[in-house]
PDB file of C-alpha atoms in Angstrom:
ATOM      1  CA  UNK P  14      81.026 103.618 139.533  1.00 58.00           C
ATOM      2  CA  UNK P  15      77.682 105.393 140.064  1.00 63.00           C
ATOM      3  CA  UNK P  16      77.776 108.918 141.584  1.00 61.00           C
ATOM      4  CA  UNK P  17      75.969 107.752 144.092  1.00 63.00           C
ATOM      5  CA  UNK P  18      79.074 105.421 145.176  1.00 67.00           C
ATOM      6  CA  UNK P  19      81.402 108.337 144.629  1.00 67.00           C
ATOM      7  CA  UNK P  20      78.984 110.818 146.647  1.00 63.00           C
ATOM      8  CA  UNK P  21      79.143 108.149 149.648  1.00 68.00           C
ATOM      9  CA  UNK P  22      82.860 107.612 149.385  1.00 68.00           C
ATOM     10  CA  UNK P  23      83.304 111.204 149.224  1.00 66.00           C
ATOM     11  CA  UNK P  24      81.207 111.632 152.910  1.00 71.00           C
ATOM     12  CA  UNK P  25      83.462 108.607 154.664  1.00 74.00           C
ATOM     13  CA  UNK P  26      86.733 110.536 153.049  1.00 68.00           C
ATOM     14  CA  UNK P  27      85.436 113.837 154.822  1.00 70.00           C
ATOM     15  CA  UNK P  28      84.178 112.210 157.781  1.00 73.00           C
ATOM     16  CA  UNK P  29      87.695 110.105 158.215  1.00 70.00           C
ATOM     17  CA  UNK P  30      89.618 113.542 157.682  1.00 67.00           C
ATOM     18  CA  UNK P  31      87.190 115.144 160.191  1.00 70.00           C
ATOM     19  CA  UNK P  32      88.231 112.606 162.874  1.00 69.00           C
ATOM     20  CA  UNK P  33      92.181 112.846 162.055  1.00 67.00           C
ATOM     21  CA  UNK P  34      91.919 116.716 162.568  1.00 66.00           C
ATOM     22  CA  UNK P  35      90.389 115.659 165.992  1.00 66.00           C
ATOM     23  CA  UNK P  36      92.750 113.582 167.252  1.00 65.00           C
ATOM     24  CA  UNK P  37      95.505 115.881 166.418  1.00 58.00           C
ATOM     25  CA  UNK P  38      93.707 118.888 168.258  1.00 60.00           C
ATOM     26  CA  UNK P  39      93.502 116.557 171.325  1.00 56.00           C
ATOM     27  CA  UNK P  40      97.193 116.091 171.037  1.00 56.00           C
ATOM     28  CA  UNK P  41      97.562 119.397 172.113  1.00 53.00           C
ATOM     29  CA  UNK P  42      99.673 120.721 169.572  1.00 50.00           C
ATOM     30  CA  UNK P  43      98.211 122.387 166.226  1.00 50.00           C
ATOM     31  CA  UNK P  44      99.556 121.013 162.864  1.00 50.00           C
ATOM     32  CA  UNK P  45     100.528 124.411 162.157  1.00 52.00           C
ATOM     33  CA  UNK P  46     102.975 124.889 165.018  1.00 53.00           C
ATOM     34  CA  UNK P  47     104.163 121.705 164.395  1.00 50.00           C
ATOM     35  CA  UNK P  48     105.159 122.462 160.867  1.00 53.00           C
ATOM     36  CA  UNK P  49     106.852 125.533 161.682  1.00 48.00           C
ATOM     37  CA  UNK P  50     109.203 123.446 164.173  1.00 49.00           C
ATOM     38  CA  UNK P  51     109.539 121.079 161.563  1.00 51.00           C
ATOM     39  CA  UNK P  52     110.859 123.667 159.047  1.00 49.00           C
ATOM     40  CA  UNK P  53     113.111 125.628 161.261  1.00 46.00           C
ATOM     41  CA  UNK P  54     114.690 122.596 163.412  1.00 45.00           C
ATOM     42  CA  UNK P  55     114.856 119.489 161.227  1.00 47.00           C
ATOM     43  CA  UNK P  56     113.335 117.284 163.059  1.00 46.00           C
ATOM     44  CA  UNK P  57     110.535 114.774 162.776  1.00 47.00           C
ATOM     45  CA  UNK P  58     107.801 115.503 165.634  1.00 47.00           C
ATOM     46  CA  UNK P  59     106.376 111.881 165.506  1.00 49.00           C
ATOM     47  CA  UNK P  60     108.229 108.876 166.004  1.00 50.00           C
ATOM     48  CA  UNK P  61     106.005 106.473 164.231  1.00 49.00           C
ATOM     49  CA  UNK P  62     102.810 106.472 162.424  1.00 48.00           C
ATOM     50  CA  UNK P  63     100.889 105.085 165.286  1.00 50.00           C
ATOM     51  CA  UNK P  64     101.703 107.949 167.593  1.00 51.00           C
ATOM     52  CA  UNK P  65      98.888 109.944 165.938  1.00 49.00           C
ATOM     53  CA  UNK P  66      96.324 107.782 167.706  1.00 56.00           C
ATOM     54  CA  UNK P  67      97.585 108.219 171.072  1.00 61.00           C
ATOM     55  CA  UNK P  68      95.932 111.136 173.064  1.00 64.00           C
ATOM     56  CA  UNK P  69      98.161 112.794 175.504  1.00 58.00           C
ATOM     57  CA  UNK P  70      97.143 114.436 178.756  1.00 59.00           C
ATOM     58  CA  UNK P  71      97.107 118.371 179.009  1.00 69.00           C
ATOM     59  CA  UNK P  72     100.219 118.630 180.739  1.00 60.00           C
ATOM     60  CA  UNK P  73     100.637 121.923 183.133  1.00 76.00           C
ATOM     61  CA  UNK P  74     104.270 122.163 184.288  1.00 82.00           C
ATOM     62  CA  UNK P  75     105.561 124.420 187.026  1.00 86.00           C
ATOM     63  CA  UNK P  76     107.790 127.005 186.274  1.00 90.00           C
ATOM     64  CA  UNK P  77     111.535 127.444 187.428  1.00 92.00           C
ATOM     65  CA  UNK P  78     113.420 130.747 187.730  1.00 89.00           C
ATOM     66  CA  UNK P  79     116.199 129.338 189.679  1.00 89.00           C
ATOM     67  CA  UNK P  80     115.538 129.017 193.338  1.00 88.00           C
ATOM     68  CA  UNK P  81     117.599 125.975 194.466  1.00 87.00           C
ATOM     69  CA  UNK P  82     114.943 124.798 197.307  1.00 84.00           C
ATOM     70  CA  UNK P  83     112.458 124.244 194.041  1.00 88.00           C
ATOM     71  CA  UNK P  84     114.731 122.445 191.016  1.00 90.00           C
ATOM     72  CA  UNK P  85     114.035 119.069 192.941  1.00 87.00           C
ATOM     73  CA  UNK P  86     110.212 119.505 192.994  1.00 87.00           C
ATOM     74  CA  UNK P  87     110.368 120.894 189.163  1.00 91.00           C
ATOM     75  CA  UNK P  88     112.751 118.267 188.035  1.00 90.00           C
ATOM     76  CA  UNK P  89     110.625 115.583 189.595  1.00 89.00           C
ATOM     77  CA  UNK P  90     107.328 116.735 187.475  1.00 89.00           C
ATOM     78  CA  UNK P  91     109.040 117.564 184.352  1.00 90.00           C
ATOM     79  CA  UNK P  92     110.413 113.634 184.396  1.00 90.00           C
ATOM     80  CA  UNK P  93     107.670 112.466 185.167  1.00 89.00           C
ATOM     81  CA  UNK P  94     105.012 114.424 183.082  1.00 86.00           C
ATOM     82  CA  UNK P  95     107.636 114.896 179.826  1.00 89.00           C
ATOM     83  CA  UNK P  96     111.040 113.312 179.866  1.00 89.00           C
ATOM     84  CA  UNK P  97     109.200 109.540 180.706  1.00 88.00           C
ATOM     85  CA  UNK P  98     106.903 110.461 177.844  1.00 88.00           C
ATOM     86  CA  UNK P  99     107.596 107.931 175.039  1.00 89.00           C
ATOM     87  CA  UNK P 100     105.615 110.212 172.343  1.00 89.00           C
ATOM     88  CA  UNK P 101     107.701 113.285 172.360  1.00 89.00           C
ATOM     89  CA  UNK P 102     110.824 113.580 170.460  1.00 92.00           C
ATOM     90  CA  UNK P 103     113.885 115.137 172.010  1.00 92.00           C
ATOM     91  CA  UNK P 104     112.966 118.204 170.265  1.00 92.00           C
ATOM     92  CA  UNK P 105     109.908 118.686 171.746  1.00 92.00           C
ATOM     93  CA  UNK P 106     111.038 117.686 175.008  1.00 92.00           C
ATOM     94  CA  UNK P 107     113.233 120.521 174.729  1.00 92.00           C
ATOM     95  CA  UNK P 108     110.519 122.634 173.945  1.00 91.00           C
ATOM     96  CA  UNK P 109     108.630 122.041 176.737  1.00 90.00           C
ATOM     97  CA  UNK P 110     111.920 122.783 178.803  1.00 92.00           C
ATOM     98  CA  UNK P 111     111.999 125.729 177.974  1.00 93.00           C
ATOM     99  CA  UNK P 112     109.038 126.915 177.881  1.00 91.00           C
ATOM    100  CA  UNK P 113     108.730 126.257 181.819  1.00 91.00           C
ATOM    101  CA  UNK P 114     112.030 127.987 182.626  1.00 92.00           C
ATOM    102  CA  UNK P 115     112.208 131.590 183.917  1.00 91.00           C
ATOM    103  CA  UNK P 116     115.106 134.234 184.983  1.00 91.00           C
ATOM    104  CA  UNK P 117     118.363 132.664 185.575  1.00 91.00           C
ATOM    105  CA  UNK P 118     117.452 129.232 184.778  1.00 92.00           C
ATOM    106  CA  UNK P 119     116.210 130.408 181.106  1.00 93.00           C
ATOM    107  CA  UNK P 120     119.548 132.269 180.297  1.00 94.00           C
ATOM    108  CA  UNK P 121     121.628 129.209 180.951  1.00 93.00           C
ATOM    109  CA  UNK P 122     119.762 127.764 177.484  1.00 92.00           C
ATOM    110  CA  UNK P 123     118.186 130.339 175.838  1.00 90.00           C
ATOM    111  CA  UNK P 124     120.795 130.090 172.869  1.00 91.00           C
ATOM    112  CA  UNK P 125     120.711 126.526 172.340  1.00 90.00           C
ATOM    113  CA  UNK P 126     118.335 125.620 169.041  1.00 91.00           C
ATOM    114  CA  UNK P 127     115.640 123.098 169.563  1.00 90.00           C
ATOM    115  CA  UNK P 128     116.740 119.856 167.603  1.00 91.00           C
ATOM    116  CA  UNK P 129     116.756 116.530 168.967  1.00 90.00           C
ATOM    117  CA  UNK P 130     120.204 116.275 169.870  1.00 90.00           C
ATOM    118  CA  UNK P 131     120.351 119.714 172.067  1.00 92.00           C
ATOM    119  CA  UNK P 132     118.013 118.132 174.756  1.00 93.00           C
ATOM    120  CA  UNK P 133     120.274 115.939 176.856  1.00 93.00           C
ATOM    121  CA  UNK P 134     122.865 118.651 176.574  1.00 94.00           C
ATOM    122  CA  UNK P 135     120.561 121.271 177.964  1.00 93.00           C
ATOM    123  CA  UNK P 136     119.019 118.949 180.925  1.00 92.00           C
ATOM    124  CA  UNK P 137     122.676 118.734 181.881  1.00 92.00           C
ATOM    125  CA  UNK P 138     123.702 122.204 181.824  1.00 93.00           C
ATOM    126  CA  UNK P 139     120.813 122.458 184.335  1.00 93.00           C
ATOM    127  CA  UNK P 140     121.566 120.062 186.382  1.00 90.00           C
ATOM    128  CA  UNK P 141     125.045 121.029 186.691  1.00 90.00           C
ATOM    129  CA  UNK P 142     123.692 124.579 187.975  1.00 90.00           C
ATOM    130  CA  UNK P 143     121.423 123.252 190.244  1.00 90.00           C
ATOM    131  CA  UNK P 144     121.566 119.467 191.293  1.00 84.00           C
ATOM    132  CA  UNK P 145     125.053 120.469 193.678  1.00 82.00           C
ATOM    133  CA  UNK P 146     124.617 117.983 196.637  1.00 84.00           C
ATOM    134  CA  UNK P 147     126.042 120.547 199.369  1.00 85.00           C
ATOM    135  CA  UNK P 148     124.269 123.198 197.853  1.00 85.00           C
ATOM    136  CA  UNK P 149     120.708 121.859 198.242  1.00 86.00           C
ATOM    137  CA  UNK P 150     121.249 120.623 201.393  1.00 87.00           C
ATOM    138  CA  UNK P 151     122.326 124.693 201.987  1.00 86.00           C
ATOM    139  CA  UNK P 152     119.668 125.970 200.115  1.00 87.00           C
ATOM    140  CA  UNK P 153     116.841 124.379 202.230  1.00 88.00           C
ATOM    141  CA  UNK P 154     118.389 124.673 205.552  1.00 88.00           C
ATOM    142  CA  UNK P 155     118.659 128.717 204.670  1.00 89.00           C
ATOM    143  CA  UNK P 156     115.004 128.685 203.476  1.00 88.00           C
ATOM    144  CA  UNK P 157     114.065 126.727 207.315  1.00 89.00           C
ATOM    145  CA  UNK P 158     115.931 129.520 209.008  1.00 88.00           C
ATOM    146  CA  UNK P 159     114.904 132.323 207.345  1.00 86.00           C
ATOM    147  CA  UNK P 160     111.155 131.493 207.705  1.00 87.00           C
ATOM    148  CA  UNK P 161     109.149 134.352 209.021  1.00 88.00           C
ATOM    149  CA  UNK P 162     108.624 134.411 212.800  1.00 90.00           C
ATOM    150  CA  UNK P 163     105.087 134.182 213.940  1.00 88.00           C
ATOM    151  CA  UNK P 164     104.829 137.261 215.727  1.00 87.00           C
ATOM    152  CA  UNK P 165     100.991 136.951 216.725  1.00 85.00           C
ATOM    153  CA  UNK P 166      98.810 134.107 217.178  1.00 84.00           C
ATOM    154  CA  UNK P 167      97.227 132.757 214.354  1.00 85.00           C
ATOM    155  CA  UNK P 168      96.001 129.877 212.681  1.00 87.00           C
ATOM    156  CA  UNK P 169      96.778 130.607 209.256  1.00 88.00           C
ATOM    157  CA  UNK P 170     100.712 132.093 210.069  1.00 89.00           C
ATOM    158  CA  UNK P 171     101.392 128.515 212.131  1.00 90.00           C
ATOM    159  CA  UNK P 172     100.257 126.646 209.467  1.00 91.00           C
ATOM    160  CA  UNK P 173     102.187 128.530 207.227  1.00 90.00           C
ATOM    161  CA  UNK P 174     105.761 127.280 209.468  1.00 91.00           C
ATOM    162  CA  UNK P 175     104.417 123.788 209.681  1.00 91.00           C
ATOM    163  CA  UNK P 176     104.497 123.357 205.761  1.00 92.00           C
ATOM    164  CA  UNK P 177     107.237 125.110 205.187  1.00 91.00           C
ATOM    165  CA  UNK P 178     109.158 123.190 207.902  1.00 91.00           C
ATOM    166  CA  UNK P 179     107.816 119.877 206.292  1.00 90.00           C
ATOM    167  CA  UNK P 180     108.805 121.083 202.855  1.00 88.00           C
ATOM    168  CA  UNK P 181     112.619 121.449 204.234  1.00 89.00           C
ATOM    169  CA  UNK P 182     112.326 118.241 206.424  1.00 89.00           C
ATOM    170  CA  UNK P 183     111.511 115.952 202.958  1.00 88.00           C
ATOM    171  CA  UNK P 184     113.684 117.721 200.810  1.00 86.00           C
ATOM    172  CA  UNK P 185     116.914 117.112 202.876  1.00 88.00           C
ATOM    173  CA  UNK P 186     115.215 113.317 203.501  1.00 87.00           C
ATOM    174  CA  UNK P 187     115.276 112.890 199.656  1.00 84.00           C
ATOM    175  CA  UNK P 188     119.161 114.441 199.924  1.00 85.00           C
ATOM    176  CA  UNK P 189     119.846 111.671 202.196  1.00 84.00           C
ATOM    177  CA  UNK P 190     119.847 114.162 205.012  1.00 83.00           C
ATOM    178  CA  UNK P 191     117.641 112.225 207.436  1.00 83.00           C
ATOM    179  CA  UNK P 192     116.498 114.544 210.264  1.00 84.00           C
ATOM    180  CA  UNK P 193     116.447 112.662 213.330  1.00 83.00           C
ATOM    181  CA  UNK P 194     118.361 112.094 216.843  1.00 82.00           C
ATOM    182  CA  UNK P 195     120.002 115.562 217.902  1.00 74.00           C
ATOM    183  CA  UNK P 196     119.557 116.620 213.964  1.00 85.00           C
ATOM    184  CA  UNK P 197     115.713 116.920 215.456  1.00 85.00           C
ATOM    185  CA  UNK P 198     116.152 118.065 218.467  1.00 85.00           C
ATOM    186  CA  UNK P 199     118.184 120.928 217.006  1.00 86.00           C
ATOM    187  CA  UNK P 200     115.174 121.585 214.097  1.00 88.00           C
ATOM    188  CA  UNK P 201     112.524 121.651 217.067  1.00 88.00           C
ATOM    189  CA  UNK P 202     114.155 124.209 219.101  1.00 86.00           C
ATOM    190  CA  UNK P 203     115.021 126.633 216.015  1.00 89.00           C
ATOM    191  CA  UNK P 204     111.444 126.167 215.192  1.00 89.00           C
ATOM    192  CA  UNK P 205     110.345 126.750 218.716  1.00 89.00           C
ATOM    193  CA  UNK P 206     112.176 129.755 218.869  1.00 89.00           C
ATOM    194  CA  UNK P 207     110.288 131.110 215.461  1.00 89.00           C
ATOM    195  CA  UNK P 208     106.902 131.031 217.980  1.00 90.00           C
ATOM    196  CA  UNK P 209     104.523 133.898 219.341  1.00 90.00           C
ATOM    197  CA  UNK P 210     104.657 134.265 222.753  1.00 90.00           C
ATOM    198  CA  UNK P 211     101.284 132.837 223.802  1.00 89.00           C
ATOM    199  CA  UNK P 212     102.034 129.468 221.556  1.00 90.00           C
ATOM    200  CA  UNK P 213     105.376 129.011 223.336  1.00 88.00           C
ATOM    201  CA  UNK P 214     103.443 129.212 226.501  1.00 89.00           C
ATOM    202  CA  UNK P 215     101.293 126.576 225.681  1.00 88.00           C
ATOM    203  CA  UNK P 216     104.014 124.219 223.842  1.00 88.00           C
ATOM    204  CA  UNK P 217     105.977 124.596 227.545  1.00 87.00           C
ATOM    205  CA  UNK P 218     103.330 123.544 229.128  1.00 86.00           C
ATOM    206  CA  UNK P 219     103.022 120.129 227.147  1.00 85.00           C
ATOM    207  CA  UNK P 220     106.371 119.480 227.631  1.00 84.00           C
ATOM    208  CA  UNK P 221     107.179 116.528 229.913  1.00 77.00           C
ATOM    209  CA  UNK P 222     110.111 117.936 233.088  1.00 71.00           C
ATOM    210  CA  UNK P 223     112.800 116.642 230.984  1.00 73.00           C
ATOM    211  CA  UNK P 224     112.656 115.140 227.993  1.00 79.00           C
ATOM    212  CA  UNK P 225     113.824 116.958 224.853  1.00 84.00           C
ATOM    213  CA  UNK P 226     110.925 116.788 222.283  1.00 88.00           C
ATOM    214  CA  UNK P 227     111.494 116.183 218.584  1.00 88.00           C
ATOM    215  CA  UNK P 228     110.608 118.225 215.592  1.00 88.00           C
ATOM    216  CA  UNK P 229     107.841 115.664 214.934  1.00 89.00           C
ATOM    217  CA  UNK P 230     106.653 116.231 218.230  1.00 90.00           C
ATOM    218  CA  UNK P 231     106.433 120.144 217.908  1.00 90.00           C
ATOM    219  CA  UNK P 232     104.519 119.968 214.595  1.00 91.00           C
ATOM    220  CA  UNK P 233     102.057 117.552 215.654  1.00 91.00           C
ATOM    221  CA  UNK P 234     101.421 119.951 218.558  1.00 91.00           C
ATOM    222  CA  UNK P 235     101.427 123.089 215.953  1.00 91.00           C
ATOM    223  CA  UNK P 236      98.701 121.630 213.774  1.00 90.00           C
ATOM    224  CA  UNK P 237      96.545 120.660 216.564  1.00 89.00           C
ATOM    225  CA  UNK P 238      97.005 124.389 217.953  1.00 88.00           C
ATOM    226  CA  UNK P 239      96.159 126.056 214.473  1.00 89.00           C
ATOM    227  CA  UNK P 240      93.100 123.473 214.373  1.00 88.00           C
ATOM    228  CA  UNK P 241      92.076 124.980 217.510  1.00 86.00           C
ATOM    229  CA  UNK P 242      92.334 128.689 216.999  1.00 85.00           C
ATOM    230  CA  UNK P 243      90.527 128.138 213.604  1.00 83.00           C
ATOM    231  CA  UNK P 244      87.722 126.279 215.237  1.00 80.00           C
ATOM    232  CA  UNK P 245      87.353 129.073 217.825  1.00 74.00           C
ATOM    233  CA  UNK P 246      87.657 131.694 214.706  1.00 62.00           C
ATOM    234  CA  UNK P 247      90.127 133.598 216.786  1.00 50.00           C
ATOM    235  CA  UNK P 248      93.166 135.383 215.742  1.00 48.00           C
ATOM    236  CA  UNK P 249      94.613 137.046 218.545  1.00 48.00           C
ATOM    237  CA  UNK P 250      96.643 139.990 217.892  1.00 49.00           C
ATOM    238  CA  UNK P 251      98.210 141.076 221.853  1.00 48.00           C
ATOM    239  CA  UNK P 252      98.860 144.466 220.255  1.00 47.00           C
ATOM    240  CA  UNK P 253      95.929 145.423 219.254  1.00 52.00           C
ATOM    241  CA  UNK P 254      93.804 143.971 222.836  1.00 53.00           C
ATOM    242  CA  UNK P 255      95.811 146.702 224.459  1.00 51.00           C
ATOM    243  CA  UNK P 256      95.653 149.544 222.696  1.00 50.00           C
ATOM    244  CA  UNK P 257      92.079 148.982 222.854  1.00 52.00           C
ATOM    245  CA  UNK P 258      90.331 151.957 224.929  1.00 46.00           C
ATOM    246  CA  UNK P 259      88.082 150.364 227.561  1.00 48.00           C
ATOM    247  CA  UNK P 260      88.632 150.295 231.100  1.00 49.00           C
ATOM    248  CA  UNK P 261      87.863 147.599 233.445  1.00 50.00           C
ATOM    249  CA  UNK P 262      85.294 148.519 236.830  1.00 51.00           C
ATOM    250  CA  UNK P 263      85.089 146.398 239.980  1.00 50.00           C
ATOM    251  CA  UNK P 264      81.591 145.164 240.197  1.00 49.00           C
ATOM    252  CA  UNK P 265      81.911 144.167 243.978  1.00 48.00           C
ATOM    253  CA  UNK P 266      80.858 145.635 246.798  1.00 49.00           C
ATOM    254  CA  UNK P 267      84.580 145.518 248.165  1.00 48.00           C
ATOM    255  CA  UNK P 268      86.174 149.250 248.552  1.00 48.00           C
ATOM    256  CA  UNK P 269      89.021 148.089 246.226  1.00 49.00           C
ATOM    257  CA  UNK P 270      90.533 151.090 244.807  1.00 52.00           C
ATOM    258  CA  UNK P 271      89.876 150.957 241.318  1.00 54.00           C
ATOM    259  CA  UNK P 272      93.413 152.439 240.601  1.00 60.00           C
ATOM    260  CA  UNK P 273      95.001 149.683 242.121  1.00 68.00           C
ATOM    261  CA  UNK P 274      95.991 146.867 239.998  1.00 79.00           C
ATOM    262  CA  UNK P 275      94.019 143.764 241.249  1.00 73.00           C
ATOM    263  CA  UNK P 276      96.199 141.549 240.072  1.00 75.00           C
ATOM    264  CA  UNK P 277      99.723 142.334 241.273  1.00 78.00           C
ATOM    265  CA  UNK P 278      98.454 145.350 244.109  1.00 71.00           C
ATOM    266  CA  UNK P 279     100.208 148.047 242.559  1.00 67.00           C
ATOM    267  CA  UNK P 280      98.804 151.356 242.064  1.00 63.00           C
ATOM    268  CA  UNK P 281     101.529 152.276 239.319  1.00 69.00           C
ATOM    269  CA  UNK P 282      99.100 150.679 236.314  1.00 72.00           C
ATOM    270  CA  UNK P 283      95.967 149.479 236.038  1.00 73.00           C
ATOM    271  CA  UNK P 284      94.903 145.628 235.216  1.00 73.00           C
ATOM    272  CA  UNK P 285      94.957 146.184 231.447  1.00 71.00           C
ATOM    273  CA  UNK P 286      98.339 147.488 231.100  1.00 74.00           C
ATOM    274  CA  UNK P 287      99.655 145.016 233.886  1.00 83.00           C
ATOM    275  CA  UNK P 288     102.620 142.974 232.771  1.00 79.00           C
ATOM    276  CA  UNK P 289     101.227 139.757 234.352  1.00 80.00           C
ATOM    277  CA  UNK P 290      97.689 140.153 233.180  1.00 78.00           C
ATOM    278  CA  UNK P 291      99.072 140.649 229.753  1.00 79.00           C
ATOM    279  CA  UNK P 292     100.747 137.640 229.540  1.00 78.00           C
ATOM    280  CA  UNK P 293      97.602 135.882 229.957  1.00 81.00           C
ATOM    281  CA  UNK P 294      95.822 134.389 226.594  1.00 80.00           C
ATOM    282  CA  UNK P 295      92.523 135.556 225.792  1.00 74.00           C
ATOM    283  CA  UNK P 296      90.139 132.856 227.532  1.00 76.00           C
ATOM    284  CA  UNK P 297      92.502 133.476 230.572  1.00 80.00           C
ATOM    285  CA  UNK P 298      91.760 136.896 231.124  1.00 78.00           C
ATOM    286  CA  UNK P 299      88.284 136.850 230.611  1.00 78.00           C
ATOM    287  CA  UNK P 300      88.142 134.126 233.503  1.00 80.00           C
ATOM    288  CA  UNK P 301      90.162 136.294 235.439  1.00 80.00           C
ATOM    289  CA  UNK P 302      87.900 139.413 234.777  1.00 78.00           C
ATOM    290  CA  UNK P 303      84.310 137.221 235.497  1.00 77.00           C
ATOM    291  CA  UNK P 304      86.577 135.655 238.693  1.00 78.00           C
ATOM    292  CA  UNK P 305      86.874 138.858 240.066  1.00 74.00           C
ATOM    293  CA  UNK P 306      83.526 140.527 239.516  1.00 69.00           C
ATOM    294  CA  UNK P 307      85.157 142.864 237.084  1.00 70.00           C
ATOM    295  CA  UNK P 308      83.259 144.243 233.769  1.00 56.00           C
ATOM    296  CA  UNK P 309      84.616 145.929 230.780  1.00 52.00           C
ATOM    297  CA  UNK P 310      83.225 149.736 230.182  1.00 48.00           C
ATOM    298  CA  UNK P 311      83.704 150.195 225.928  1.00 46.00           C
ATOM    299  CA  UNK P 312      83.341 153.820 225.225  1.00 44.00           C
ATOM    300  CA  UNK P 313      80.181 154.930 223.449  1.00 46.00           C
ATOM    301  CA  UNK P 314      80.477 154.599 219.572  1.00 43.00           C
ATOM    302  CA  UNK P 315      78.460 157.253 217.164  1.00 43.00           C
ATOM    303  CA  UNK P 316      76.287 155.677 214.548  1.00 41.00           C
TER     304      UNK P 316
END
């Protein structure tokens, strides 16, 4: 064989080995890691030859630390991303496990070693923990209830009870806990009761006389009320409107005492501190305020 055969041999070899490094770097796992687990766990990280020429997705798992209302969302993904995954061995199955676990959930198999036949055994020591019918069912009818109130009236704090509200709905759904009939009646007025003032005012006022509106119904309303107040860009915050210093002049010619509240005809406030004017909205009392010929008076600000 000339050297000029070997030379070219010699250039396929290195170019062959080049694309073998490759694929293994795409697998997402370096060959040193993977002869370390080798070495301390017995186990084979490949099941056949071939698998070297499949190229696995990046996989980013959640984590889970032990809050019951998320084990069905992370057991879902971890399923689906790497216990469905034909290429992984047990092993590294159980890696991956624990690698996404956290806090309380980590503890319950921090001791076991990573071999193939540890992985089943550690899924259900999980599960036992955490897939308790009653308890989920519990878990996200505590996390629906103990939702923050909306105390002012935003956009982004009513969105913020819509999802979590259709995160509890689905859950109990996939529990077989269908909310509907008086189940979502029941949801809708909790919920309603977890509203600011001015957004109950408006949700009463779509309500038909009588009829008892569903959860479904109250959401659909919510998003189409946080649509609105983001459109408008306003966040109104009651509180702050009337500690505001300003104070509101008649611009009539009527000899209206400008002590006496024009709204309610009492002289023992004045029509920004009045109870009735307050429970206006914002658009409400500026029509009121134009309606009567009234003007606001800011103080003078220094530069």
């Amino acid at each position: 064989m000339s050297l000029k055969n070997i030379l070219a041999k010699k250039r396929t070899f290195k170019t062959q080995l080049t694309k073998l490094r490759q694929q293994i770097d795409d697998e997402g796992v370096l060959l040193s890691d993977l002869e370390v687990l080798k070495k301390t766990s017995g186990f084979s990280v490949t099941k056949s030859e071939n698998n070297l020429n499949v190229r696995l997705p990046k996989i980013t798992l959640p984590t889970f630390s032990g809050n019951l209302h998320e084990w069905l969302s992370f057991k879902d993904i971890f399923e689906a991303s790497v216990d469905s995954n034909p290429c992984l061995t047990d092993a590294v199955k159980l890696q991956y496990l624990k690698s996404a676990l956290r806090g309380d959930a980590l503890r319950i198999i921090q001791l076991i070693s990573i071999v193939d036949s540890n992985y089943k055994l550690a899924f259900s020591l999980l599960e036992e923990r955490y897939s308790n019918h009653r308890e989920q069912v519990y878990a996200h009818l505590k996390r629906f209830l103990s939702v923050q109130p909306v105390h002012n009236e935003s956009a982004s704090a009513i969105l913020n009870l819509i999802d979590v509200t259709n995160e509890c709905v689905r859950s109990l759904e996939v529990l077989n806990q269908s909310v509907e009939g008086f189940s979502s009646i029941l949801f809708a007025y909790i919920l309603g009761e977890k509203l600011d003032p001015n957004t109950k005012i408006w949700w009463e006022r779509k309500l038909e006389k009588e009829n008892l509106p569903t959860v479904t119904d109250l959401l659909e309303f919510l998003k189409d009320h946080a649509r609105t107040l983001n459109a408008s860009k306003r966040v109104i915050n009651v509180k702050k409107i009337t500690n505001k210093s300003f104070a509101i002049v008649s611009n009539s010619n009527d000899k209206h005492p400008q002590n006496l509240c024009k709204l309610c005809n009492l002289s023992c406030h004045r029509l920004f501190k009045c109870p009735k004017f307050l429970k206006f909205n914002v658009k409400e009392r500026v029509d009121y305020v134009k309606k009567q010929k009234l003007f606001f008076v800011l103080p003078e600000t220094q530069c």
